[in-house]
Amino acid sequence: MKDSRTLDLSRSRALFERAQQTIPGGVNSPVRAFRSVGGTPPFIARGDGARIWDVDGNEYIDYVGSWGPLLLGHRHPAVIRALEEVLAIGTSFGAPTEREVELAELICDAVPSIEMVRLVNSGTEATMSAIRVARGYTGRDLTVKFAGCYHGHVDSLLVKAGSGVATFGIPDTAGVPARFAETTITLAYNSIEAVEQTFRQRGGEIAAVIVEPVAGNMGCVPPADGFLECLRDQCTRHGAVLIFDEVMTGFRVAFGGAQQLYGVTPDMTTLGKVIGAGLPIGAYGGRREIMRRVAPSGPVYQAGTLSGNPLAVSAGLAALRELRRHPEIYERLDRLAGELTADPPAGVTVNRVGSMFTFFFTGRPVRNYADAQTCDTERFARFHRAMLERGIYLAPSQFEAGFVSAAHTSEDIAKTVAAAREAAVA
Ligand SMILES: *Cc1c(COP(=O)(O)O)cnc(C)c1O
């Protein structure tokens, strides 16, 4: 029985060895290399709905969903149709197009705190630009962030960052000048006291507070009662810009993002992932008064050759329209993810907000990065491998969120729960 579960990854292994000759670590984004869980990363041949297949023909139920973008699953018909339509027209013009206006209007409509929005090509670009705009708007230099939150690989934000930085235990990234890191103050997530004290001491120097309103990049960690409200209150009092980094949570935890779910309104919001349905995109937006500072209306420069790319915009527009047409999708996601996390294996703490979840291999509650770091990552690695052998594809790191998509079925979930029960004791 056990033997039949041993995965044949021979073609993936050959590709991985070949890749390492020309690509650093063999991958184009670090966590994909499976270093923290060991073994060979399956090279993916194709995906459909909630499933993916690797180059050796192994089939998996996918809870990575391209790290968040695929809320509707792989190859959703509406997204594929939209892409086919665009292919008949052209791939890029570097000139304004009608669909960009439609996407901007849809985003502003869905997320009322966004009165104006600029499209970029990734979440990293979105946060980098938002910070710049906040600095330009306030004339201040300091940014407050929270340990374990990841905001892309922006120089000044790679301080105690989550995601791959947490996975590899990298304290400070080589190549980031100390001067840049010094413009960032890092506080413990969910610590109202730390936020109040920092504003008391340096409130007049703080340009922006950037936060994942539901943290996803140290694993899923929901905001504690009053935490987001405290950020709102302190930023308002001290004239700082509150930025919700909703690259992961936007259109995922609710159509209007975490700000809709928790009823707290930021000054600026960054988006990505779901708004591109699997194509490269990002966006930043916010109050009109702030966004008017962006070139060419204002003095803060930000540009992009492929920004507003027709393929990414069309895919995103199709996905968001589908979500707007079917708001019941969010109830379904919540129900499925609830079934998945209802009865976690012994010694595991589960956190979940909507369709985002993490099984933390620790006995204690996880409310911040220090709590997340109490996890037994060796045990997680064994669990991950046992799940992969049972056809369940989870993010290859303890410090990541898993994602349920609208393409998952109750049968997929039941199969996953049964696999998890076995894998936890393996
Ligand atoms: C993924 C992510 C980013 C970075 O987006 P990229 O498209 O990978 O550059 C930024 N912030 C959050 C919260 C994210 O989850």
Short mmCIF file of C-alpha atoms and ligand atoms in Angstrom, two decimals:
data_model
loop_
_atom_site.label_atom_id
_atom_site.label_comp_id
_atom_site.label_asym_id
_atom_site.label_seq_id
_atom_site.Cartn_x
_atom_site.Cartn_y
_atom_site.Cartn_z
CA MET A 1 0.00 0.00 0.00
CA LYS A 2 2.73 2.45 1.02
CA ASP A 3 4.76 1.59 -2.08
CA SER A 4 1.96 2.46 -4.44
CA ARG A 5 2.01 5.91 -2.83
CA THR A 6 5.63 6.60 -3.66
CA LEU A 7 5.53 9.29 -6.28
CA ASP A 8 7.38 8.88 -9.54
CA LEU A 9 8.96 12.30 -10.05
CA SER A 10 11.71 11.19 -12.44
CA ARG A 11 10.90 13.66 -15.22
CA SER A 12 10.53 16.49 -12.71
CA ARG A 13 13.86 15.52 -11.17
CA ALA A 14 15.59 15.62 -14.55
CA LEU A 15 14.05 19.00 -15.36
CA PHE A 16 14.97 20.38 -11.94
CA GLU A 17 18.60 19.36 -12.41
CA ARG A 18 18.66 20.92 -15.86
CA ALA A 19 16.97 24.11 -14.59
CA GLN A 20 19.64 24.62 -11.93
CA GLN A 21 22.27 25.09 -14.62
CA THR A 22 20.65 28.25 -16.00
CA ILE A 23 18.17 29.50 -13.36
CA PRO A 24 19.29 30.35 -9.79
CA GLY A 25 18.13 27.43 -7.63
CA GLY A 26 16.25 26.12 -10.68
CA VAL A 27 13.20 28.31 -10.01
CA ASN A 28 11.92 31.78 -10.81
CA SER A 29 10.63 32.40 -7.26
CA PRO A 30 12.41 30.91 -4.22
CA VAL A 31 9.71 28.95 -2.35
CA ARG A 32 8.98 26.91 -5.48
CA ALA A 33 12.26 25.04 -4.95
CA PHE A 34 10.77 22.96 -2.07
CA ARG A 35 13.92 23.53 0.04
CA SER A 36 12.09 23.74 3.35
CA VAL A 37 10.12 20.54 2.76
CA GLY A 38 12.82 18.65 0.85
CA GLY A 39 12.48 16.57 -2.27
CA THR A 40 11.92 17.50 -5.87
CA PRO A 41 9.33 20.10 -6.83
CA PRO A 42 6.88 18.60 -9.33
CA PHE A 43 7.14 20.43 -12.64
CA ILE A 44 3.59 21.20 -13.67
CA ALA A 45 2.33 20.20 -17.09
CA ARG A 46 -1.24 21.50 -16.89
CA GLY A 47 -4.16 22.44 -14.68
CA ASP A 48 -7.93 22.26 -14.90
CA GLY A 49 -10.47 23.35 -12.28
CA ALA A 50 -9.13 22.38 -8.86
CA ARG A 51 -6.54 19.96 -10.23
CA ILE A 52 -3.03 20.03 -11.61
CA TRP A 53 -0.91 17.35 -13.31
CA ASP A 54 2.86 17.16 -13.27
CA VAL A 55 5.17 16.12 -16.12
CA ASP A 56 5.27 12.54 -14.75
CA GLY A 57 1.49 12.32 -14.97
CA ASN A 58 0.76 12.57 -11.23
CA GLU A 59 -2.55 14.25 -10.41
CA TYR A 60 -3.04 16.59 -7.46
CA ILE A 61 -5.87 18.53 -5.82
CA ASP A 62 -4.38 22.03 -5.81
CA TYR A 63 -4.54 24.30 -2.74
CA VAL A 64 -1.89 26.71 -4.01
CA GLY A 65 -3.85 28.11 -6.93
CA SER A 66 -0.77 29.91 -8.29
CA TRP A 67 -0.32 31.36 -4.75
CA GLY A 68 -3.75 32.98 -4.66
CA PRO A 69 -4.78 34.32 -8.07
CA LEU A 70 -6.89 31.32 -9.12
CA LEU A 71 -9.98 31.95 -6.99
CA LEU A 72 -12.05 30.46 -9.83
CA GLY A 73 -9.68 27.55 -10.41
CA HIS A 74 -7.55 26.68 -13.42
CA ARG A 75 -8.81 27.50 -16.91
CA HIS A 76 -12.15 28.97 -15.89
CA PRO A 77 -14.21 29.15 -19.11
CA ALA A 78 -15.00 32.88 -18.73
CA VAL A 79 -11.30 33.71 -18.33
CA ILE A 80 -10.22 31.51 -21.25
CA ARG A 81 -12.91 33.05 -23.48
CA ALA A 82 -11.77 36.57 -22.59
CA LEU A 83 -8.16 35.68 -23.36
CA GLU A 84 -9.12 34.18 -26.72
CA GLU A 85 -10.97 37.34 -27.64
CA VAL A 86 -7.94 39.49 -26.88
CA LEU A 87 -5.56 37.25 -28.82
CA ALA A 88 -7.52 38.15 -31.93
CA ILE A 89 -6.83 41.82 -31.30
CA GLY A 90 -3.21 42.02 -30.14
CA THR A 91 -1.13 41.51 -27.01
CA SER A 92 0.07 45.00 -26.12
CA PHE A 93 -0.14 48.53 -27.42
CA GLY A 94 1.45 50.78 -24.80
CA ALA A 95 -1.54 53.04 -25.38
CA PRO A 96 -4.79 53.37 -23.44
CA THR A 97 -7.54 50.82 -24.10
CA GLU A 98 -11.22 50.62 -23.17
CA ARG A 99 -10.88 47.52 -20.99
CA GLU A 100 -8.49 49.33 -18.63
CA VAL A 101 -11.21 51.87 -17.91
CA GLU A 102 -13.70 49.08 -17.32
CA LEU A 103 -11.38 47.31 -14.88
CA ALA A 104 -10.61 50.56 -13.03
CA GLU A 105 -14.34 51.28 -12.72
CA LEU A 106 -15.09 47.78 -11.50
CA ILE A 107 -12.35 47.98 -8.86
CA CYS A 108 -13.50 51.41 -7.64
CA ASP A 109 -17.06 50.14 -7.50
CA ALA A 110 -16.16 47.00 -5.54
CA VAL A 111 -13.78 48.72 -3.13
CA PRO A 112 -15.29 52.11 -2.26
CA SER A 113 -12.14 53.42 -0.51
CA ILE A 114 -10.45 53.26 -3.93
CA GLU A 115 -11.57 56.40 -5.74
CA MET A 116 -8.78 56.23 -8.31
CA VAL A 117 -6.56 53.32 -9.28
CA ARG A 118 -3.37 52.76 -11.27
CA LEU A 119 -2.61 49.36 -12.84
CA VAL A 120 0.88 47.86 -12.62
CA ASN A 121 2.35 44.43 -13.36
CA SER A 122 2.80 42.76 -9.98
CA GLY A 123 1.96 43.05 -6.30
CA THR A 124 5.52 44.15 -5.61
CA GLU A 125 5.16 47.06 -7.99
CA ALA A 126 1.88 47.99 -6.36
CA THR A 127 3.27 48.18 -2.81
CA MET A 128 6.49 49.88 -3.94
CA SER A 129 4.46 52.55 -5.73
CA ALA A 130 1.95 52.99 -2.90
CA ILE A 131 4.76 53.64 -0.41
CA ARG A 132 6.32 56.17 -2.78
CA VAL A 133 3.00 57.96 -3.22
CA ALA A 134 2.42 58.01 0.55
CA ARG A 135 5.86 59.57 1.03
CA GLY A 136 5.24 62.11 -1.71
CA TYR A 137 1.86 62.97 -0.24
CA THR A 138 2.98 63.36 3.37
CA GLY A 139 6.53 64.64 2.76
CA ARG A 140 7.72 62.08 5.34
CA ASP A 141 10.06 59.09 5.01
CA LEU A 142 9.19 56.44 7.60
CA THR A 143 7.09 53.33 6.96
CA VAL A 144 5.65 51.10 9.67
CA LYS A 145 5.26 47.42 8.79
CA PHE A 146 4.57 44.25 10.78
CA ALA A 147 6.83 41.24 11.29
CA GLY A 148 5.77 38.32 9.14
CA CYS A 149 3.88 40.47 6.66
CA TYR A 150 5.21 40.27 3.12
CA HIS A 151 4.67 43.13 0.72
CA GLY A 152 6.67 41.89 -2.25
CA HIS A 153 10.43 42.21 -2.67
CA VAL A 154 10.51 46.00 -2.28
CA ASP A 155 13.93 47.04 -0.83
CA SER A 156 12.63 48.96 2.15
CA LEU A 157 9.96 46.35 2.95
CA LEU A 158 12.23 43.29 3.05
CA VAL A 159 12.61 43.69 6.79
CA LYS A 160 11.30 40.78 8.89
CA ALA A 161 9.24 39.87 5.85
CA GLY A 162 7.14 36.72 5.66
CA SER A 163 6.71 34.27 2.79
CA GLY A 164 10.01 33.01 1.32
CA VAL A 165 12.06 35.26 3.60
CA ALA A 166 10.48 33.49 6.58
CA THR A 167 10.77 30.07 4.94
CA PHE A 168 14.52 30.44 4.47
CA GLY A 169 15.10 32.24 7.78
CA ILE A 170 16.77 35.18 6.01
CA PRO A 171 17.06 37.97 8.63
CA ASP A 172 18.12 40.84 6.38
CA THR A 173 18.39 40.47 2.65
CA ALA A 174 21.79 40.95 1.06
CA GLY A 175 21.69 43.81 -1.42
CA VAL A 176 19.37 46.07 0.56
CA PRO A 177 21.28 49.16 1.78
CA ALA A 178 21.03 49.67 5.55
CA ARG A 179 19.80 53.20 4.82
CA PHE A 180 16.71 51.78 3.08
CA ALA A 181 15.97 49.35 5.88
CA GLU A 182 16.31 52.22 8.35
CA THR A 183 13.28 53.90 6.80
CA THR A 184 11.15 50.99 8.04
CA ILE A 185 9.95 50.35 11.58
CA THR A 186 8.83 46.75 12.18
CA LEU A 187 6.30 45.96 14.87
CA ALA A 188 4.61 42.78 16.08
CA TYR A 189 1.40 41.98 14.18
CA ASN A 190 -1.73 42.47 16.28
CA SER A 191 0.12 44.51 18.92
CA ILE A 192 -2.03 47.57 19.56
CA GLU A 193 0.34 48.64 22.32
CA ALA A 194 3.38 48.68 20.00
CA VAL A 195 1.48 50.75 17.43
CA GLU A 196 0.35 53.31 20.00
CA GLN A 197 3.81 53.62 21.50
CA THR A 198 5.48 54.05 18.08
CA PHE A 199 3.06 56.79 17.09
CA ARG A 200 3.56 58.49 20.45
CA GLN A 201 7.31 58.59 19.84
CA ARG A 202 7.58 59.20 16.08
CA GLY A 203 4.07 59.97 14.81
CA GLY A 204 5.18 63.13 12.99
CA GLU A 205 7.75 61.23 10.88
CA ILE A 206 5.54 58.36 9.73
CA ALA A 207 4.45 58.53 6.08
CA ALA A 208 2.61 55.23 6.00
CA VAL A 209 1.53 52.13 7.86
CA ILE A 210 1.38 49.14 5.52
CA VAL A 211 -0.36 45.99 6.69
CA GLU A 212 -1.86 42.76 5.40
CA PRO A 213 -5.35 43.20 6.92
CA VAL A 214 -5.46 39.41 7.13
CA ALA A 215 -1.87 38.20 7.18
CA GLY A 216 -1.25 35.42 4.68
CA ASN A 217 2.50 35.38 4.36
CA MET A 218 3.39 34.00 7.81
CA GLY A 219 0.59 31.53 7.27
CA CYS A 220 -2.95 32.79 7.72
CA VAL A 221 -3.26 35.09 10.75
CA PRO A 222 -6.47 37.08 11.21
CA PRO A 223 -6.41 40.59 12.69
CA ALA A 224 -7.16 40.68 16.44
CA ASP A 225 -10.20 42.61 17.65
CA GLY A 226 -9.46 46.32 17.46
CA PHE A 227 -6.10 46.00 15.66
CA LEU A 228 -7.16 47.41 12.28
CA GLU A 229 -9.30 50.03 14.04
CA CYS A 230 -6.26 51.11 16.06
CA LEU A 231 -4.21 51.53 12.87
CA ARG A 232 -7.01 53.62 11.35
CA ASP A 233 -7.25 55.77 14.43
CA GLN A 234 -3.51 56.39 14.85
CA CYS A 235 -2.96 57.17 11.14
CA THR A 236 -5.83 59.65 11.16
CA ARG A 237 -4.57 61.38 14.29
CA HIS A 238 -0.99 61.67 13.08
CA GLY A 239 -1.60 62.37 9.39
CA ALA A 240 -0.08 59.09 8.17
CA VAL A 241 -1.40 57.12 5.20
CA LEU A 242 -2.94 53.75 6.07
CA ILE A 243 -2.19 51.23 3.31
CA PHE A 244 -4.01 47.90 3.28
CA ASP A 245 -1.95 45.46 1.24
CA GLU A 246 -4.80 43.41 -0.18
CA VAL A 247 -2.72 41.75 -2.90
CA MET A 248 -3.74 38.41 -1.36
CA THR A 249 -7.04 39.28 0.36
CA GLY A 250 -8.54 41.53 -2.33
CA PHE A 251 -11.58 39.88 -3.96
CA ARG A 252 -10.63 36.72 -2.00
CA VAL A 253 -11.93 37.08 1.57
CA ALA A 254 -14.88 39.12 0.25
CA PHE A 255 -15.68 40.85 -3.05
CA GLY A 256 -14.66 44.15 -1.43
CA GLY A 257 -11.65 42.56 0.31
CA ALA A 258 -10.70 42.51 3.98
CA GLN A 259 -11.75 46.14 4.35
CA GLN A 260 -15.31 45.13 3.56
CA LEU A 261 -15.14 42.09 5.85
CA TYR A 262 -13.82 44.06 8.85
CA GLY A 263 -15.42 47.43 8.11
CA VAL A 264 -12.20 49.44 8.38
CA THR A 265 -11.37 51.92 5.62
CA PRO A 266 -7.76 52.50 4.56
CA ASP A 267 -6.46 55.54 2.66
CA MET A 268 -4.77 53.39 0.05
CA THR A 269 -5.08 49.77 -1.07
CA THR A 270 -2.80 47.51 -3.07
CA LEU A 271 -4.18 44.67 -5.18
CA GLY A 272 -2.81 41.87 -7.36
CA LYS A 273 -3.28 38.10 -7.62
CA VAL A 274 -7.09 37.59 -8.03
CA ILE A 275 -7.50 40.75 -10.14
CA GLY A 276 -5.37 39.10 -12.86
CA ALA A 277 -6.88 35.59 -12.63
CA GLY A 278 -3.42 34.11 -13.19
CA LEU A 279 -1.91 36.75 -15.46
CA PRO A 280 0.69 39.26 -14.22
CA ILE A 281 -1.00 42.32 -12.75
CA GLY A 282 -1.10 44.58 -9.72
CA ALA A 283 -2.91 47.78 -8.79
CA TYR A 284 -2.71 50.53 -6.24
CA GLY A 285 -5.38 53.06 -5.46
CA GLY A 286 -7.04 55.12 -2.81
CA ARG A 287 -8.42 58.51 -1.98
CA ARG A 288 -8.63 60.85 -4.95
CA GLU A 289 -6.66 63.53 -3.12
CA ILE A 290 -3.74 61.12 -2.67
CA MET A 291 -3.89 59.47 -6.11
CA ARG A 292 -3.90 62.87 -7.82
CA ARG A 293 -0.24 63.12 -6.76
CA VAL A 294 0.66 60.37 -9.26
CA ALA A 295 2.23 61.43 -12.59
CA PRO A 296 1.07 62.81 -14.96
CA SER A 297 -1.51 64.50 -12.67
CA GLY A 298 1.08 65.03 -9.95
CA PRO A 299 4.78 64.92 -9.10
CA VAL A 300 5.18 61.26 -7.95
CA TYR A 301 6.59 59.35 -10.90
CA GLN A 302 5.48 55.80 -11.67
CA ALA A 303 5.25 54.14 -15.08
CA GLY A 304 5.19 50.78 -16.87
CA THR A 305 5.68 49.62 -20.46
CA LEU A 306 3.25 46.73 -20.09
CA SER A 307 0.95 48.26 -17.44
CA GLY A 308 -2.70 47.73 -18.32
CA ASN A 309 -1.66 44.89 -20.62
CA PRO A 310 -4.73 43.72 -22.58
CA LEU A 311 -4.29 40.03 -21.70
CA ALA A 312 -3.99 40.60 -17.95
CA VAL A 313 -6.75 43.20 -17.90
CA SER A 314 -9.17 41.00 -19.85
CA ALA A 315 -8.52 37.93 -17.73
CA GLY A 316 -8.98 39.94 -14.55
CA LEU A 317 -12.07 41.68 -15.81
CA ALA A 318 -13.67 38.36 -16.77
CA ALA A 319 -12.91 36.87 -13.34
CA LEU A 320 -14.17 39.88 -11.38
CA ARG A 321 -17.35 40.06 -13.45
CA GLU A 322 -17.94 36.38 -12.76
CA LEU A 323 -17.54 37.04 -9.01
CA ARG A 324 -19.87 40.05 -9.18
CA ARG A 325 -22.48 38.00 -11.03
CA HIS A 326 -22.21 35.12 -8.52
CA PRO A 327 -21.78 36.56 -5.02
CA GLU A 328 -22.85 33.16 -3.66
CA ILE A 329 -19.36 31.93 -4.62
CA TYR A 330 -18.07 33.49 -1.39
CA GLU A 331 -20.52 31.52 0.75
CA ARG A 332 -19.53 28.35 -1.04
CA LEU A 333 -15.81 29.04 -0.53
CA ASP A 334 -16.43 29.70 3.15
CA ARG A 335 -18.39 26.47 3.55
CA LEU A 336 -15.81 24.33 1.72
CA ALA A 337 -12.87 25.84 3.60
CA GLY A 338 -14.86 25.38 6.83
CA GLU A 339 -15.23 21.66 6.05
CA LEU A 340 -11.53 21.43 5.28
CA THR A 341 -10.44 22.96 8.58
CA ALA A 342 -13.22 21.75 10.91
CA ASP A 343 -11.30 18.89 12.47
CA PRO A 344 -7.53 19.50 12.27
CA PRO A 345 -5.07 16.71 13.15
CA ALA A 346 -3.89 16.54 16.79
CA GLY A 347 -1.19 19.05 17.71
CA VAL A 348 -2.16 21.36 14.86
CA THR A 349 -3.58 24.87 15.18
CA VAL A 350 -5.71 25.91 12.27
CA ASN A 351 -6.34 29.53 11.26
CA ARG A 352 -8.83 30.46 8.57
CA VAL A 353 -10.49 33.51 7.09
CA GLY A 354 -12.91 32.62 4.27
CA SER A 355 -11.01 30.53 1.73
CA MET A 356 -7.54 31.30 3.21
CA PHE A 357 -6.23 28.78 5.74
CA THR A 358 -3.08 27.40 7.38
CA PHE A 359 -2.41 24.25 9.40
CA PHE A 360 0.22 25.40 11.89
CA PHE A 361 2.21 22.56 13.47
CA THR A 362 2.15 24.08 16.93
CA GLY A 363 -0.03 23.56 19.96
CA ARG A 364 -0.48 27.26 20.64
CA PRO A 365 -2.68 29.91 19.06
CA VAL A 366 -0.96 31.80 16.23
CA ARG A 367 -1.55 35.56 16.42
CA ASN A 368 1.77 36.89 15.17
CA TYR A 369 5.11 35.94 13.64
CA ALA A 370 6.68 34.87 16.95
CA ASP A 371 3.80 32.43 17.49
CA ALA A 372 4.17 31.12 13.91
CA GLN A 373 7.85 30.49 14.56
CA THR A 374 7.01 28.02 17.34
CA CYS A 375 5.91 25.59 14.61
CA ASP A 376 7.63 22.27 14.16
CA THR A 377 8.75 22.80 10.57
CA GLU A 378 10.25 19.29 10.38
CA ARG A 379 6.87 17.81 11.16
CA PHE A 380 5.28 20.14 8.62
CA ALA A 381 7.78 18.94 6.00
CA ARG A 382 6.86 15.29 6.66
CA PHE A 383 3.17 16.17 6.49
CA HIS A 384 3.69 18.05 3.24
CA ARG A 385 5.46 15.10 1.64
CA ALA A 386 2.80 12.63 2.84
CA MET A 387 0.08 14.88 1.42
CA LEU A 388 1.86 15.15 -1.93
CA GLU A 389 2.09 11.35 -2.06
CA ARG A 390 -1.66 11.27 -1.48
CA GLY A 391 -2.33 13.64 -4.37
CA ILE A 392 -2.76 16.84 -2.34
CA TYR A 393 -0.70 19.84 -3.43
CA LEU A 394 -0.05 22.29 -0.58
CA ALA A 395 2.32 25.26 -0.46
CA PRO A 396 5.79 23.87 0.30
CA SER A 397 6.28 25.98 3.44
CA GLN A 398 4.76 26.27 6.90
CA PHE A 399 4.63 30.05 6.49
CA GLU A 400 2.10 30.28 3.66
CA ALA A 401 -1.66 30.29 3.35
CA GLY A 402 -3.58 27.61 1.48
CA PHE A 403 -6.41 28.56 -0.84
CA VAL A 404 -9.70 26.88 -1.63
CA SER A 405 -11.07 27.77 -5.06
CA ALA A 406 -14.58 27.86 -6.46
CA ALA A 407 -13.64 24.81 -8.52
CA HIS A 408 -13.13 22.59 -5.45
CA THR A 409 -15.97 20.21 -4.61
CA SER A 410 -17.14 18.69 -1.32
CA GLU A 411 -15.68 15.39 -2.57
CA ASP A 412 -12.26 17.06 -3.07
CA ILE A 413 -12.47 18.43 0.45
CA ALA A 414 -13.50 15.09 1.97
CA LYS A 415 -10.64 13.36 0.17
CA THR A 416 -8.23 16.00 1.47
CA VAL A 417 -9.46 15.69 5.06
CA ALA A 418 -8.99 11.91 4.91
CA ALA A 419 -5.50 12.34 3.45
CA ALA A 420 -4.59 14.87 6.16
CA ARG A 421 -5.67 12.47 8.88
CA GLU A 422 -3.32 9.80 7.50
CA ALA A 423 -0.51 12.22 6.68
CA ALA A 424 -0.45 13.74 10.15
CA VAL A 425 0.50 10.40 11.71
CA ALA A 426 2.80 9.32 8.86
C1 LIG B 1 1.96 38.11 -3.20
C2 LIG B 1 1.98 39.32 -2.37
C3 LIG B 1 2.71 40.46 -2.75
C4 LIG B 1 3.65 40.46 -3.91
O1 LIG B 1 2.99 40.27 -5.13
P1 LIG B 1 3.86 39.78 -6.39
O2 LIG B 1 2.88 39.79 -7.52
O3 LIG B 1 4.39 38.42 -6.04
O4 LIG B 1 4.95 40.77 -6.59
C5 LIG B 1 2.58 41.60 -1.98
N1 LIG B 1 1.78 41.63 -0.91
C6 LIG B 1 1.07 40.56 -0.51
C7 LIG B 1 0.18 40.68 0.68
C8 LIG B 1 1.16 39.37 -1.22
O5 LIG B 1 0.48 38.30 -0.80
#
